[in-house]
C-alpha cells in the first residue's frame, strides 16, 4: 500500500507532489526509494491451502507483480481512476480500451483528428469484428454530436488537442451527450498527460496515455496506460486479462522513473514550446501556429477553462513553398530531428499529412502543416537553428513568401 500523507482540506497535496509519493511505499521493501523490478512468470503458493483457495496477493507474473502495482497505483492516483491497466504500447492501450467497451453490432463515434493508427484500427480490426465507425468534426458542438447518435452507438472517442492538427474539444459537453445516451467515453489524453488534464473529472470513462511520450520522457521505451472510471473498470480489467496483455518489468520501471521527473520536464516543454511557437507566429514563412495555449488559437478558451498546462507539441502552417525548399529547411536544421514520436527530451519536426486521413471534414490548410516538438534544449539555440533553416529555405525558393 502506498504511504498515506497528511493533508488537510485547506491544503491538499499538489499533483506534482502526489506523483512523487504515490504507488509504492518504500517501507514495504526495505526502505528502497524505488519499487523492485520483478522479473517473473512463476509465483509459488505459500502452502496447499493458499493454492486450493487461489488466495494469495500474487499468483502469476502476467496478473500482477510489485512493479506493475507501483506504476498502476501511481497513475490511478494521478488520474483519479478506479483502476489503471498497462499495455505494451500507446496503440495497444487504445485497442484495449476500445475492445473493452465494444461488441459486434455496435456503432462508434471517433473524432476526425484522431491519431492515424487509431483510425486504421477502427477501419480494419474493429470493422472486421462488426463495429462500425463514424468520424465526426473535431470541433463539433454538443448538438452536432447528439445528431450523429444511432440506437446502437456504444462509445465516443475524443482526442484533444488533435495529435497533428491541435483542435480542442469541449470534453465535458461532449461527454455529457454521450453519457446521457448510455455510451462510454474514451479519450486519448497523451498531449496533456494527467498532470495538465484529468479526463475522468470531465466525464470521460477511459483515459488513454501513450506513456511512450511524456511519462517515459526519454524516447527509449514503448508503453501505454488506460485509466478507468468506476463504471468502466470491470470491463477494462476483464479485457486486459482475456487478451493476455503484459509489459516487461524493465519497461514499466522506465515509465515509473520518467513519471518522477515529468512535472519539471513538462514545465520546461511548456515554456520553451510557447517561446518557439510565438517566435514562429511572427515569421513571414508561417501563416498560422496551431497551439491551444496561444490566446489567438480557436481552442484557447476551452484549453484555459479545462487544462492546467500545455506540453511541447504544436503545429505551424507554412506559407506555400516548393517541396525542394521544404526539404532544404528540414535538411538544414540540426537540433530538430525528423521522427514520428514526441514527448522525449529532444526537439523534432515532421510534415503532417492530415489531408490524407480526414473523412468527416476535408482538411483546409494554406501550405504544408509542420508538427514541432520542443524538447529540453535551450530555446534560443532552437530558434537560431530554425532561423538557419528558414534562410536555407528562402535561398532555395527565392519567390516563396
Ligand atoms: C496521440 C497518440 N496516441 C497514441 C500513440 C501511440 O503510442 P505508441 O507509439 O506507444 O503505440 C501516439 C504515438 O505517436 C500518439 O501520438
Tab-separated table of C-alpha atoms in Angstrom, residues 46-384:
chain	number	residue	atom	x	y	z
A	46	UNK	CA	2.942	-20.495	0.278
A	47	UNK	CA	1.119	-23.719	1.077
A	48	UNK	CA	-1.626	-26.062	-0.140
A	49	UNK	CA	-4.379	-24.027	1.490
A	50	UNK	CA	-3.331	-20.900	-0.413
A	51	UNK	CA	-3.097	-22.960	-3.614
A	52	UNK	CA	-6.524	-24.584	-3.273
A	53	UNK	CA	-8.192	-21.275	-2.437
A	54	UNK	CA	-6.065	-19.450	-5.071
A	55	UNK	CA	-5.763	-16.892	-2.287
A	56	UNK	CA	-2.522	-15.028	-2.456
A	57	UNK	CA	-1.714	-11.448	-3.470
A	58	UNK	CA	0.444	-12.527	-6.406
A	59	UNK	CA	-0.147	-15.801	-8.254
A	60	UNK	CA	1.350	-15.418	-11.745
A	61	UNK	CA	3.673	-12.920	-13.438
A	62	UNK	CA	1.123	-11.827	-16.012
A	63	UNK	CA	-1.565	-10.985	-13.494
A	64	UNK	CA	0.444	-8.800	-11.152
A	65	UNK	CA	3.829	-8.014	-9.624
A	66	UNK	CA	5.039	-5.294	-7.230
A	67	UNK	CA	6.486	-3.470	-10.275
A	68	UNK	CA	3.170	-3.491	-12.160
A	69	UNK	CA	1.305	-2.452	-8.999
A	70	UNK	CA	3.597	0.516	-8.383
A	71	UNK	CA	3.009	2.142	-11.776
A	72	UNK	CA	-0.694	1.257	-11.931
A	73	UNK	CA	-1.369	2.632	-8.450
A	74	UNK	CA	0.617	5.821	-9.046
A	75	UNK	CA	-1.261	6.519	-12.259
A	76	UNK	CA	-4.628	5.646	-10.730
A	77	UNK	CA	-3.988	8.262	-8.059
A	78	UNK	CA	-2.893	10.865	-10.615
A	79	UNK	CA	-5.840	10.166	-12.951
A	80	UNK	CA	-8.397	9.874	-10.140
A	81	UNK	CA	-9.241	6.431	-11.566
A	82	UNK	CA	-10.869	3.317	-10.168
A	83	UNK	CA	-8.234	1.251	-11.929
A	84	UNK	CA	-5.339	1.529	-14.396
A	85	UNK	CA	-4.100	-1.175	-16.759
A	86	UNK	CA	-0.792	-1.232	-18.643
A	87	UNK	CA	-0.353	-2.138	-22.302
A	88	UNK	CA	2.774	-2.770	-24.381
A	89	UNK	CA	2.393	0.471	-26.398
A	90	UNK	CA	0.143	3.501	-26.623
A	91	UNK	CA	-1.634	1.980	-29.607
A	92	UNK	CA	-2.148	-1.273	-27.677
A	93	UNK	CA	-3.729	0.829	-24.902
A	94	UNK	CA	-6.121	2.359	-27.460
A	95	UNK	CA	-7.017	-1.155	-28.734
A	96	UNK	CA	-7.524	-2.441	-25.203
A	97	UNK	CA	-9.777	0.475	-24.265
A	98	UNK	CA	-11.907	0.226	-27.415
A	99	UNK	CA	-12.214	-3.562	-27.212
A	100	UNK	CA	-13.213	-3.342	-23.559
A	101	UNK	CA	-16.412	-1.474	-24.384
A	102	UNK	CA	-17.425	-2.555	-27.908
A	103	UNK	CA	-19.101	-5.661	-29.328
A	104	UNK	CA	-20.193	-6.827	-32.760
A	105	UNK	CA	-23.115	-4.718	-34.000
A	106	UNK	CA	-22.046	-1.596	-32.088
A	107	UNK	CA	-21.515	1.862	-33.589
A	108	UNK	CA	-18.554	4.034	-32.579
A	109	UNK	CA	-18.056	7.795	-32.976
A	110	UNK	CA	-14.427	8.943	-33.395
A	111	UNK	CA	-13.026	12.442	-33.841
A	112	UNK	CA	-11.669	13.088	-37.343
A	113	UNK	CA	-8.494	14.455	-35.714
A	114	UNK	CA	-7.644	11.066	-34.182
A	115	UNK	CA	-4.108	9.654	-34.148
A	116	UNK	CA	-3.829	7.955	-37.557
A	117	UNK	CA	-3.095	4.372	-36.367
A	118	UNK	CA	-6.209	4.534	-34.145
A	119	UNK	CA	-8.195	5.267	-37.297
A	120	UNK	CA	-6.552	2.286	-39.001
A	121	UNK	CA	-7.505	0.065	-36.052
A	122	UNK	CA	-11.147	1.172	-36.352
A	123	UNK	CA	-11.207	0.781	-40.136
A	124	UNK	CA	-9.656	-2.690	-40.152
A	125	UNK	CA	-9.800	-4.749	-36.947
A	126	UNK	CA	-12.932	-3.247	-35.396
A	127	UNK	CA	-14.685	-3.273	-38.755
A	128	UNK	CA	-13.825	-6.952	-39.212
A	129	UNK	CA	-15.303	-7.696	-35.786
A	130	UNK	CA	-18.545	-5.956	-36.708
A	131	UNK	CA	-18.082	-2.480	-35.197
A	132	UNK	CA	-18.961	0.435	-37.472
A	133	UNK	CA	-17.117	3.741	-37.026
A	134	UNK	CA	-18.321	7.231	-37.968
A	135	UNK	CA	-15.793	10.067	-37.846
A	136	UNK	CA	-17.045	13.448	-36.636
A	137	UNK	CA	-15.780	17.022	-36.971
A	138	UNK	CA	-13.327	17.526	-34.071
A	139	UNK	CA	-14.907	20.930	-33.376
A	140	UNK	CA	-18.462	19.579	-33.289
A	141	UNK	CA	-20.688	21.007	-30.552
A	142	UNK	CA	-22.946	19.015	-28.253
A	143	UNK	CA	-25.991	19.204	-30.555
A	144	UNK	CA	-23.917	18.190	-33.565
A	145	UNK	CA	-22.581	15.148	-31.735
A	146	UNK	CA	-26.054	14.218	-30.464
A	147	UNK	CA	-27.321	14.249	-34.060
A	148	UNK	CA	-24.803	11.551	-35.005
A	149	UNK	CA	-26.058	9.079	-32.415
A	150	UNK	CA	-27.774	5.912	-33.552
A	151	UNK	CA	-29.655	3.440	-31.357
A	152	UNK	CA	-26.536	1.200	-31.337
A	153	UNK	CA	-23.935	3.934	-30.660
A	154	UNK	CA	-21.995	2.460	-27.790
A	155	UNK	CA	-18.861	4.629	-27.500
A	156	UNK	CA	-17.439	8.048	-28.343
A	157	UNK	CA	-13.712	8.608	-28.737
A	158	UNK	CA	-12.115	12.022	-28.156
A	159	UNK	CA	-8.599	13.330	-28.555
A	160	UNK	CA	-7.772	16.903	-27.595
A	161	UNK	CA	-5.858	18.588	-28.915
A	162	UNK	CA	-5.624	16.507	-32.111
A	163	UNK	CA	-2.134	14.969	-32.389
A	164	UNK	CA	-1.249	16.611	-35.691
A	165	UNK	CA	-3.831	19.359	-36.049
A	166	UNK	CA	-4.434	20.632	-32.494
A	167	UNK	CA	-8.197	21.266	-32.466
A	168	UNK	CA	-9.560	21.407	-28.918
A	169	UNK	CA	-12.749	19.617	-27.891
A	170	UNK	CA	-15.304	20.565	-25.262
A	171	UNK	CA	-14.781	17.382	-23.292
A	172	UNK	CA	-17.401	17.991	-20.546
A	173	UNK	CA	-20.123	18.920	-23.061
A	174	UNK	CA	-19.397	16.032	-25.453
A	175	UNK	CA	-19.080	13.555	-22.581
A	176	UNK	CA	-22.432	14.675	-21.190
A	177	UNK	CA	-24.109	13.977	-24.551
A	178	UNK	CA	-22.576	10.503	-24.681
A	179	UNK	CA	-23.346	9.631	-21.080
A	180	UNK	CA	-26.958	10.752	-21.406
A	181	UNK	CA	-27.282	8.186	-24.197
A	182	UNK	CA	-25.542	5.409	-22.274
A	183	UNK	CA	-22.338	5.495	-24.340
A	184	UNK	CA	-18.840	5.017	-22.966
A	185	UNK	CA	-16.478	7.993	-23.425
A	186	UNK	CA	-12.832	7.367	-24.320
A	187	UNK	CA	-10.127	9.974	-24.651
A	188	UNK	CA	-6.542	9.889	-25.891
A	189	UNK	CA	-5.006	12.374	-23.439
A	190	UNK	CA	-1.359	11.866	-24.375
A	191	UNK	CA	-0.745	15.555	-25.199
A	192	UNK	CA	-1.694	16.953	-21.792
A	193	UNK	CA	-0.843	13.963	-19.584
A	194	UNK	CA	-2.923	13.577	-16.400
A	195	UNK	CA	-0.841	16.384	-14.926
A	196	UNK	CA	-2.373	19.051	-17.165
A	197	UNK	CA	-5.809	17.497	-17.799
A	198	UNK	CA	-7.679	14.847	-15.847
A	199	UNK	CA	-10.246	13.366	-18.250
A	200	UNK	CA	-12.140	11.338	-15.658
A	201	UNK	CA	-13.047	14.550	-13.825
A	202	UNK	CA	-14.681	15.829	-17.027
A	203	UNK	CA	-16.958	12.889	-17.823
A	204	UNK	CA	-14.544	10.535	-19.599
A	205	UNK	CA	-14.656	6.817	-18.695
A	206	UNK	CA	-11.436	5.542	-20.262
A	207	UNK	CA	-8.422	7.867	-20.289
A	208	UNK	CA	-5.599	6.679	-22.532
A	209	UNK	CA	-1.928	7.612	-22.398
A	210	UNK	CA	0.817	6.717	-24.826
A	211	UNK	CA	3.198	6.680	-21.833
A	212	UNK	CA	5.845	6.268	-24.523
A	213	UNK	CA	5.730	10.086	-24.715
A	214	UNK	CA	5.906	12.406	-21.685
A	215	UNK	CA	5.503	9.863	-18.907
A	216	UNK	CA	8.584	7.935	-20.002
A	217	UNK	CA	10.112	11.086	-21.419
A	218	UNK	CA	13.380	9.748	-22.824
A	219	UNK	CA	12.472	8.177	-26.180
A	220	UNK	CA	13.666	4.758	-25.083
A	221	UNK	CA	10.518	2.756	-24.323
A	222	UNK	CA	7.040	1.973	-25.673
A	223	UNK	CA	4.246	1.617	-23.127
A	224	UNK	CA	0.568	2.556	-22.842
A	225	UNK	CA	-1.887	3.025	-19.997
A	226	UNK	CA	-5.662	3.057	-19.647
A	227	UNK	CA	-7.306	4.617	-16.590
A	228	UNK	CA	-10.949	3.717	-15.977
A	229	UNK	CA	-13.858	5.291	-14.145
A	230	UNK	CA	-15.807	3.144	-11.715
A	231	UNK	CA	-18.359	2.154	-14.354
A	232	UNK	CA	-15.732	1.162	-16.970
A	233	UNK	CA	-13.263	-0.556	-14.629
A	234	UNK	CA	-14.705	-4.076	-14.632
A	235	UNK	CA	-14.815	-4.415	-18.430
A	236	UNK	CA	-11.335	-2.916	-18.794
A	237	UNK	CA	-9.838	-5.357	-16.305
A	238	UNK	CA	-11.621	-8.310	-17.913
A	239	UNK	CA	-10.462	-7.420	-21.435
A	240	UNK	CA	-6.905	-6.841	-20.241
A	241	UNK	CA	-6.885	-10.270	-18.629
A	242	UNK	CA	-8.536	-12.009	-21.572
A	243	UNK	CA	-6.145	-10.528	-24.131
A	244	UNK	CA	-3.173	-11.586	-22.002
A	245	UNK	CA	-1.521	-8.193	-22.234
A	246	UNK	CA	1.721	-7.793	-20.355
A	247	UNK	CA	4.529	-5.230	-20.193
A	248	UNK	CA	8.088	-6.219	-19.309
A	249	UNK	CA	9.293	-5.048	-15.887
A	250	UNK	CA	12.219	-3.044	-17.233
A	251	UNK	CA	9.891	-1.019	-19.457
A	252	UNK	CA	7.489	-0.458	-16.567
A	253	UNK	CA	10.397	0.705	-14.469
A	254	UNK	CA	11.495	3.203	-17.140
A	255	UNK	CA	7.989	4.655	-17.182
A	256	UNK	CA	7.941	4.785	-13.362
A	257	UNK	CA	11.297	6.565	-13.409
A	258	UNK	CA	10.075	9.029	-16.045
A	259	UNK	CA	6.947	9.781	-14.046
A	260	UNK	CA	9.052	11.054	-11.151
A	261	UNK	CA	10.520	13.904	-13.228
A	262	UNK	CA	7.546	14.525	-15.503
A	263	UNK	CA	6.380	17.701	-13.759
A	264	UNK	CA	9.687	19.529	-14.154
A	265	UNK	CA	10.182	18.297	-17.705
A	266	UNK	CA	6.676	19.342	-18.714
A	267	UNK	CA	7.144	22.814	-17.234
A	268	UNK	CA	10.180	23.272	-19.460
A	269	UNK	CA	8.464	21.778	-22.553
A	270	UNK	CA	5.584	24.173	-21.959
A	271	UNK	CA	7.700	27.288	-21.528
A	272	UNK	CA	10.090	26.608	-24.399
A	273	UNK	CA	7.216	25.407	-26.591
A	274	UNK	CA	5.377	28.690	-26.126
A	275	UNK	CA	8.558	30.692	-26.746
A	276	UNK	CA	9.239	28.941	-30.044
A	277	UNK	CA	5.559	28.957	-31.039
A	278	UNK	CA	5.318	32.731	-30.503
A	279	UNK	CA	8.514	33.246	-32.467
A	280	UNK	CA	7.195	31.126	-35.335
A	281	UNK	CA	3.913	33.086	-35.298
A	282	UNK	CA	5.903	36.223	-36.114
A	283	UNK	CA	7.743	34.699	-39.070
A	284	UNK	CA	6.724	35.518	-42.647
A	285	UNK	CA	7.160	31.850	-43.654
A	286	UNK	CA	4.383	30.837	-41.215
A	287	UNK	CA	0.712	31.630	-41.851
A	288	UNK	CA	-0.697	30.130	-38.654
A	289	UNK	CA	0.518	28.478	-35.478
A	290	UNK	CA	-1.743	25.767	-34.018
A	291	UNK	CA	-1.180	25.801	-30.264
A	292	UNK	CA	-4.197	25.838	-27.920
A	293	UNK	CA	-2.331	27.813	-25.230
A	294	UNK	CA	-1.878	30.828	-27.542
A	295	UNK	CA	-4.739	33.321	-26.991
A	296	UNK	CA	-5.314	33.702	-30.750
A	297	UNK	CA	-5.917	29.946	-31.142
A	298	UNK	CA	-9.590	28.936	-31.623
A	299	UNK	CA	-9.179	26.318	-28.881
A	300	UNK	CA	-7.743	28.735	-26.325
A	301	UNK	CA	-10.958	29.327	-24.336
A	302	UNK	CA	-11.518	25.605	-23.805
A	303	UNK	CA	-7.851	24.995	-23.014
A	304	UNK	CA	-7.872	27.816	-20.450
A	305	UNK	CA	-11.091	26.582	-18.848
A	306	UNK	CA	-10.207	22.883	-18.558
A	307	UNK	CA	-6.424	22.370	-18.780
A	308	UNK	CA	-3.765	23.451	-16.293
A	309	UNK	CA	-0.852	23.483	-18.718
A	310	UNK	CA	0.422	22.792	-22.210
A	311	UNK	CA	3.041	20.369	-23.457
A	312	UNK	CA	5.661	20.983	-26.132
A	313	UNK	CA	3.844	19.719	-29.233
A	314	UNK	CA	2.178	22.115	-31.694
A	315	UNK	CA	1.675	22.766	-35.402
A	316	UNK	CA	2.641	25.523	-37.813
A	317	UNK	CA	1.161	26.058	-41.271
A	318	UNK	CA	3.880	27.221	-43.598
A	319	UNK	CA	3.075	29.551	-46.482
A	320	UNK	CA	3.028	27.690	-49.813
A	321	UNK	CA	6.547	26.574	-50.590
A	322	UNK	CA	8.111	24.174	-53.083
A	323	UNK	CA	8.892	20.621	-51.979
A	324	UNK	CA	12.572	21.242	-52.689
A	325	UNK	CA	12.659	24.328	-50.456
A	326	UNK	CA	10.842	22.484	-47.646
A	327	UNK	CA	13.385	19.680	-47.900
A	328	UNK	CA	16.165	22.292	-47.623
A	329	UNK	CA	14.574	23.578	-44.420
A	330	UNK	CA	14.349	20.081	-42.949
A	331	UNK	CA	17.856	19.107	-44.008
A	332	UNK	CA	19.383	22.332	-42.657
A	333	UNK	CA	18.073	22.274	-39.090
A	334	UNK	CA	20.289	20.142	-36.896
A	335	UNK	CA	18.747	20.350	-33.419
A	336	UNK	CA	15.350	19.297	-34.785
A	337	UNK	CA	15.363	15.651	-35.815
A	338	UNK	CA	12.751	14.207	-38.161
A	339	UNK	CA	10.986	11.482	-36.189
A	340	UNK	CA	7.442	10.316	-35.559
A	341	UNK	CA	7.447	10.133	-31.805
A	342	UNK	CA	7.466	13.023	-29.306
A	343	UNK	CA	7.459	13.656	-25.566
A	344	UNK	CA	11.162	12.882	-25.169
A	345	UNK	CA	13.971	15.300	-24.310
A	346	UNK	CA	14.740	16.080	-27.936
A	347	UNK	CA	13.217	18.517	-30.407
A	348	UNK	CA	11.567	17.159	-33.529
A	349	UNK	CA	9.854	18.375	-36.668
A	350	UNK	CA	7.835	16.444	-39.244
A	351	UNK	CA	5.484	17.254	-42.077
A	352	UNK	CA	1.966	16.205	-41.055
A	353	UNK	CA	-0.461	14.937	-43.688
A	354	UNK	CA	-3.994	15.467	-42.342
A	355	UNK	CA	-5.351	15.823	-45.881
A	356	UNK	CA	-4.661	12.111	-46.421
A	357	UNK	CA	-6.647	10.986	-43.382
A	358	UNK	CA	-9.698	13.195	-42.993
A	359	UNK	CA	-13.093	11.808	-43.915
A	360	UNK	CA	-15.611	13.918	-41.933
A	361	UNK	CA	-14.356	17.377	-42.903
A	362	UNK	CA	-11.824	17.939	-45.686
A	363	UNK	CA	-8.564	19.442	-44.409
A	364	UNK	CA	-8.084	23.071	-45.438
A	365	UNK	CA	-4.523	24.267	-44.916
A	366	UNK	CA	-2.661	27.053	-46.689
A	367	UNK	CA	0.568	25.144	-47.205
A	368	UNK	CA	2.466	22.321	-45.542
A	369	UNK	CA	1.475	21.658	-41.919
A	370	UNK	CA	4.601	21.128	-39.861
A	371	UNK	CA	4.437	19.469	-36.434
A	372	UNK	CA	7.032	20.639	-33.929
A	373	UNK	CA	8.031	19.012	-30.676
A	374	UNK	CA	10.020	21.380	-28.483
A	375	UNK	CA	12.442	19.442	-26.329
A	376	UNK	CA	14.561	20.405	-23.364
A	377	UNK	CA	17.257	22.279	-25.321
A	378	UNK	CA	17.849	25.992	-24.799
A	379	UNK	CA	15.021	27.731	-26.725
A	380	UNK	CA	17.464	30.361	-28.057
A	381	UNK	CA	19.500	27.589	-29.678
A	382	UNK	CA	16.337	26.123	-31.177
A	383	UNK	CA	15.279	29.478	-32.627
A	384	UNK	CA	18.756	30.025	-34.112
